[in-house]
Coordinates of C-alpha atoms and ligand atoms in Angstrom, one line a residue:
X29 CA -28.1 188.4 -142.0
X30 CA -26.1 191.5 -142.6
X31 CA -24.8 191.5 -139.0
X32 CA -23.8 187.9 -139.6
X33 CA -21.8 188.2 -142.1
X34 CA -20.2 191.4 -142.0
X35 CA -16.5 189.6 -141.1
X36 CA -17.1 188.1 -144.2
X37 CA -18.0 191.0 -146.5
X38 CA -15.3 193.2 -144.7
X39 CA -12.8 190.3 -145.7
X40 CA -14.3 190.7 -149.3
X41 CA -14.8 194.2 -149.5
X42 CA -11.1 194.7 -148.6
X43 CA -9.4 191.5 -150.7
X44 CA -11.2 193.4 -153.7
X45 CA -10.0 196.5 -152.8
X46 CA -6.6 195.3 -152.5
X47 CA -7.0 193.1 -155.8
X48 CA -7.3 196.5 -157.5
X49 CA -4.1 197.5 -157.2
X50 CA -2.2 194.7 -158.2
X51 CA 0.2 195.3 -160.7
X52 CA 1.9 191.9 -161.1
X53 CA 0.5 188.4 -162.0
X54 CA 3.5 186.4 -160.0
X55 CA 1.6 186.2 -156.6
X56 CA -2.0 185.3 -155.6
X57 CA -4.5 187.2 -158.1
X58 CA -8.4 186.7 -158.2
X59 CA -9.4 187.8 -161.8
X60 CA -6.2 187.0 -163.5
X61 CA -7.4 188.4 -166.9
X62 CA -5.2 185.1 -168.3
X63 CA -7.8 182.9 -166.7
X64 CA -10.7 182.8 -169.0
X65 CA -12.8 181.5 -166.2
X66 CA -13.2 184.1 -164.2
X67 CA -14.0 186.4 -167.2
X68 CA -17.9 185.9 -167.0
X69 CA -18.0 186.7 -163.0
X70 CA -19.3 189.8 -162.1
X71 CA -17.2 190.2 -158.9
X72 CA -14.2 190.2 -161.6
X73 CA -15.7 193.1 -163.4
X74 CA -13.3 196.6 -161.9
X75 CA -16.2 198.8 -163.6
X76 CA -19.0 197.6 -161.4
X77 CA -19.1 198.8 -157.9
X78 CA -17.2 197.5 -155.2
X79 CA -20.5 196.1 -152.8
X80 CA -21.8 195.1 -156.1
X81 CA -19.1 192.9 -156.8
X82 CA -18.8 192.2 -152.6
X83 CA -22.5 190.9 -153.3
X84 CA -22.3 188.5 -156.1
X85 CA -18.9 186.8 -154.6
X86 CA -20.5 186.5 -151.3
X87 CA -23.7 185.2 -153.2
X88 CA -21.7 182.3 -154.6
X89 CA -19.6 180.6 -151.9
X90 CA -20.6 177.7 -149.9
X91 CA -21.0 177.9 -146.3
X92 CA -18.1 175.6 -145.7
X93 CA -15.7 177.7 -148.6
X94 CA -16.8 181.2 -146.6
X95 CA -15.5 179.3 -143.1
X96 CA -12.7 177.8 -144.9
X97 CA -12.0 181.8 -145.5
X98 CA -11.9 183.4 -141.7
X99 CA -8.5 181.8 -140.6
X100 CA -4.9 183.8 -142.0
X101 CA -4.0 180.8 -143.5
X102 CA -6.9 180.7 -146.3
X103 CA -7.2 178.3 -148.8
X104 CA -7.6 178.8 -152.9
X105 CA -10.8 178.2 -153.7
X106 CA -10.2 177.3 -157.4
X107 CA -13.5 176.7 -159.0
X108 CA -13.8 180.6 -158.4
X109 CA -10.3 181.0 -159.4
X110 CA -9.2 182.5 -156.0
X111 CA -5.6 181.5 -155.3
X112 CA -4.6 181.0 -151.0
X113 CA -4.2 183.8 -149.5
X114 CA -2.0 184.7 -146.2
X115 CA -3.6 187.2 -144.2
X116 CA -0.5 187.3 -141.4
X117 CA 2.6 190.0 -142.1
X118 CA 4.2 191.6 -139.7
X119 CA 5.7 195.5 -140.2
X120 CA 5.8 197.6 -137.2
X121 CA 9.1 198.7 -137.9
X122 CA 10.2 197.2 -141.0
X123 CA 8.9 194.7 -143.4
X124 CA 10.0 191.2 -141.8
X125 CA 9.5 187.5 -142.4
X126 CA 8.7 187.1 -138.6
X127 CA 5.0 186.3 -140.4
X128 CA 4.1 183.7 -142.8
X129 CA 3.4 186.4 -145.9
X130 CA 6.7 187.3 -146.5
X131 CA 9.7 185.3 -147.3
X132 CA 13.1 186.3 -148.0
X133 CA 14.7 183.0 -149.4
X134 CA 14.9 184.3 -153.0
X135 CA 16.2 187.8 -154.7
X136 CA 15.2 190.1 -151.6
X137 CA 17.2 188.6 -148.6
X138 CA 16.1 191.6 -146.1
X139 CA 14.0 194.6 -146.1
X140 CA 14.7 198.1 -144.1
X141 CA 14.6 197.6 -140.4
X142 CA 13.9 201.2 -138.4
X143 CA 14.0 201.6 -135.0
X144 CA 11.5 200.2 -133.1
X145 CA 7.7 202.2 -132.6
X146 CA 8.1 203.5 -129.1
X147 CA 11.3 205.1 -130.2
X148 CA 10.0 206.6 -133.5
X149 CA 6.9 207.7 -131.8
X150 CA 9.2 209.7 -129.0
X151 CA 10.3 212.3 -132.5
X152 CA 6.5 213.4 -132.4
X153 CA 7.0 213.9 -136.1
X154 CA 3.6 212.8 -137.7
X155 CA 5.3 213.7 -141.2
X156 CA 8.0 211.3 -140.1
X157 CA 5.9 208.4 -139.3
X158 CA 4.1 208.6 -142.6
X159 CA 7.6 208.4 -144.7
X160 CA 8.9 205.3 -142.9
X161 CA 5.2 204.2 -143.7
X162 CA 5.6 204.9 -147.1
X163 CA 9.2 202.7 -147.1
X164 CA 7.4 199.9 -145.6
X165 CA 4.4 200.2 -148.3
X166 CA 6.7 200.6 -151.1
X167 CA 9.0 197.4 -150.1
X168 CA 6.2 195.6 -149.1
X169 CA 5.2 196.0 -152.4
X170 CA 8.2 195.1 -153.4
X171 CA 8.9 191.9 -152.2
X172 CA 5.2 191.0 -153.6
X173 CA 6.2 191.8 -157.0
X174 CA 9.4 189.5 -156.8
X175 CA 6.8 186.6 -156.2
X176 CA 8.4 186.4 -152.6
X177 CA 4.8 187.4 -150.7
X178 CA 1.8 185.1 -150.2
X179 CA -0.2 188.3 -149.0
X180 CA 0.1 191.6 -148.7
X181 CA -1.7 192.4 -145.4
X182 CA 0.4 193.6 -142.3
X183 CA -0.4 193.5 -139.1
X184 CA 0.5 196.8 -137.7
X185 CA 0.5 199.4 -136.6
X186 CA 0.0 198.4 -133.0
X187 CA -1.8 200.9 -131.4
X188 CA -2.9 199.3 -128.2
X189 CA -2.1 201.8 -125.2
X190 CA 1.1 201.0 -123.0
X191 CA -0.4 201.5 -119.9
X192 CA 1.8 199.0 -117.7
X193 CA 5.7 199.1 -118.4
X194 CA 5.1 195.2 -117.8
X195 CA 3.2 194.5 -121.0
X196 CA 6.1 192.6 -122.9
X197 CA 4.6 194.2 -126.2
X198 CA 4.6 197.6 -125.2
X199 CA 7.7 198.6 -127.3
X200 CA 5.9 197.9 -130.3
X201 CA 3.3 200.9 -129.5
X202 CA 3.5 204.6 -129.9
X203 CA 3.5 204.5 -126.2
X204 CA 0.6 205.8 -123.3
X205 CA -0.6 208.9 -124.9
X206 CA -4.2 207.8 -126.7
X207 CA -4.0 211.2 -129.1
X208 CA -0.2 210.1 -130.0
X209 CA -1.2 206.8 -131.1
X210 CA -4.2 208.2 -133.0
X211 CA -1.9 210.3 -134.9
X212 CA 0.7 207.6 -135.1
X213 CA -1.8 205.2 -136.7
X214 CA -3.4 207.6 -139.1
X215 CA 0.3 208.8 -141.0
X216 CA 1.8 205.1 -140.5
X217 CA -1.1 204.0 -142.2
X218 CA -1.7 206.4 -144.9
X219 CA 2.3 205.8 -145.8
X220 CA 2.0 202.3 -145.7
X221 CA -1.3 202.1 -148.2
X222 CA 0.0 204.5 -150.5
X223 CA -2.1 207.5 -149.5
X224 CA -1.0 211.0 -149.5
X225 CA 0.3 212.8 -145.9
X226 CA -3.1 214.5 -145.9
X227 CA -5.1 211.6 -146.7
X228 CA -8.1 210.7 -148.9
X229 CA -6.0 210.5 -152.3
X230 CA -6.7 206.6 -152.5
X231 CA -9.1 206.2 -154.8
X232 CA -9.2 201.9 -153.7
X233 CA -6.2 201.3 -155.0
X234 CA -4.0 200.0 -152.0
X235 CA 0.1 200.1 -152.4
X236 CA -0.1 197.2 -149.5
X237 CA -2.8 196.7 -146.8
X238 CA -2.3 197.9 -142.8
X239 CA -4.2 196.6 -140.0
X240 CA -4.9 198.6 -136.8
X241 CA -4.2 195.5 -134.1
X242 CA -5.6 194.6 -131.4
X243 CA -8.6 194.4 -129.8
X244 CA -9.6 197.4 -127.8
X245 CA -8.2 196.8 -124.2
X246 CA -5.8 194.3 -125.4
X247 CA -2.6 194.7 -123.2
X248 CA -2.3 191.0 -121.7
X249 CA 1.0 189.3 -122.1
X250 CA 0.0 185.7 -121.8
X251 CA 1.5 184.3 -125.0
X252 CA 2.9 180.2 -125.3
X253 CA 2.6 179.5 -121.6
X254 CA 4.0 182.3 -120.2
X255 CA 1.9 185.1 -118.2
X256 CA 3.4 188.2 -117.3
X257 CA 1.1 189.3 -115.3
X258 CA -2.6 189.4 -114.3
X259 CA -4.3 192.6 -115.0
X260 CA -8.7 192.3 -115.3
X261 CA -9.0 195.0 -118.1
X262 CA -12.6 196.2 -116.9
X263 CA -13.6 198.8 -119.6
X264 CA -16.0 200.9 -117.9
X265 CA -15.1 205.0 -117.6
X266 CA -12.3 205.0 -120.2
X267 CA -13.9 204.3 -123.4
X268 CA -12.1 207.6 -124.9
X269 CA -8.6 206.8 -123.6
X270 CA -9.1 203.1 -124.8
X271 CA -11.0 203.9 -128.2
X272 CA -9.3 207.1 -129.2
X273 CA -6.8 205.8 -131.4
X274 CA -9.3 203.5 -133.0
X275 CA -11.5 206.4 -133.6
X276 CA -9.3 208.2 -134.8
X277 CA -8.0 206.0 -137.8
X278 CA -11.3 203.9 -138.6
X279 CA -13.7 207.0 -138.1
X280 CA -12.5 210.5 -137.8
X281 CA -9.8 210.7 -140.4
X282 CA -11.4 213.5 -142.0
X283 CA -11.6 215.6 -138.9
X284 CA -7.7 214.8 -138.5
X285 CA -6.7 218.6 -139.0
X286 CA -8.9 219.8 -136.8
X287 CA -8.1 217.9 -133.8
X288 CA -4.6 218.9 -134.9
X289 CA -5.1 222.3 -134.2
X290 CA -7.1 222.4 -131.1
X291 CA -4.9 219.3 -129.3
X292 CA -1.0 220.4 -130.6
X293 CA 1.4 217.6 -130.2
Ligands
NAG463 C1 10.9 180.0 -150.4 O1 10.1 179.4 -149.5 C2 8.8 179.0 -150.0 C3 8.0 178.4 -148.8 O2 8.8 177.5 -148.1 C4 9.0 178.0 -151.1 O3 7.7 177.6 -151.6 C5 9.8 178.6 -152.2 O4 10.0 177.7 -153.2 C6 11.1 179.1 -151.6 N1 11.8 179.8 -152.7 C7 13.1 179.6 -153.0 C8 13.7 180.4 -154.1 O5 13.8 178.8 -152.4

């Protein structure tokens, strides 16, 4: 049961997360304190805890509301007085409009493009990463407070390994070295979220939301029709090499500075 619907709760656990931060009413809200309906919900209440509030939301969707949920493009469900939300923005290097989430067809025309990842990554300058992070977070933000975002989830960084200079994605990654791209993900995404260069200063309260893409062993080009190449991933020996970056940003974050010092960039 748990298992089964741990997408779900994750997709929860994290809207409410994000919906804690929210400063501005423009945009998509849950909990809007101007809508009287949602007063009485417990999942509205910010004092009780966040699975507590995960539970009773979960609790009181449908079966068909909580699939109508696990696509990017996700509907309002307004009995509940949840607005759509888009889960798709892009901002490897920048925050763009390339994804659905973000337009720039009203005040904000453009946001600040830096150069792309492989060539950032090449300064090996962790401190680096997490400041053009913290550009991207703060005009993410931005553009969501100028009623000009539909979401505020990005899909970056990308920290699959380039292990094939054939992969027609492979610019968009730190590049071939796992512990690189661990270290890349961990500052790009405590800049991006509003966390400090050290990390654990968050207190739930996201600036805008990263997300580590993509799957583990995901380095196939084979995108509208056309396939780059053929290349059977088998992950057998190299779960470290493949998983290290993962690791690294979902599950070791606290042990960050002492990797640091034994493995020097
Ligand atoms: C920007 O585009 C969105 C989506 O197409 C539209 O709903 C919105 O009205 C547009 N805003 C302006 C100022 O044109």
């Amino acid at each position: 049961m748990i298992l089964q619907n741990l997408p779900f709760i994750f997709f929860v656990f994290f809207t409410l997360l994000f919906l804690a931060g929210v400063g501005s009413t423009q945009p998509p809200f849950s909990c809007d304190s101007s809508d009287p309906s949602s007063k009485g919900y417990p999942f509205c209440q910010t004092t009780l805890p966040i699975s507590q509030r995960v539970r009773d939301l979960v609790s009181r969707l449908t079966l068909d509301e909580k699939i109508s949920q696990l696509v990017n493009s996700a509907p309002p469900i307004p009995r509940l007085g949840i607005p759509a939300y888009q889960w798709w923005s892009e901002a490897l290097h920048g925050v763009t409009n390339v994804g659905p989430g973000i337009l720039f067809n009203g005040t904000i025309r453009a946001a600040t493009s830096f150069p792309q990842v492989i060539l950032i990554a090449a300064s090996f300058d962790s401190y680096q990463w997490y400041r053009i992070g913290q550009v991207i977070g703060r005009e993410a933000r931005a553009v969501y407070n100028a009623g000009q975002a539909n979401g505020m989830t990005f899909w970056a960084p990308n920290i699959n390994i380039f292990r094939d200079p054939r992969w027609g994605r492979g610019q968009e990654t730190p590049g071939e070295d796992p512990l690189v791209a661990g270290k890349y993900a961990v500052s790009y995404v405590r800049g991006v979220q509003g966390d400090t260069f050290q990390g654990g200063k968050l207190r739930g309260h996201l600036q805008a939301s990263a997300c580590c893409k993509h799957f583990t062993a995901y380095d196939l080009d084979n995108w509208k029709g056309i396939n780059r190449f053929v290349f059977d991933a088998r992950v057998s020996v190299s779960y470290e090499f493949e998983l290290l970056p993962l690791l690294l940003s979902y599950l070791i974050l606290c042990f960050w500075n002492l990797l640091v010092l034994h493995f020097p960039p």
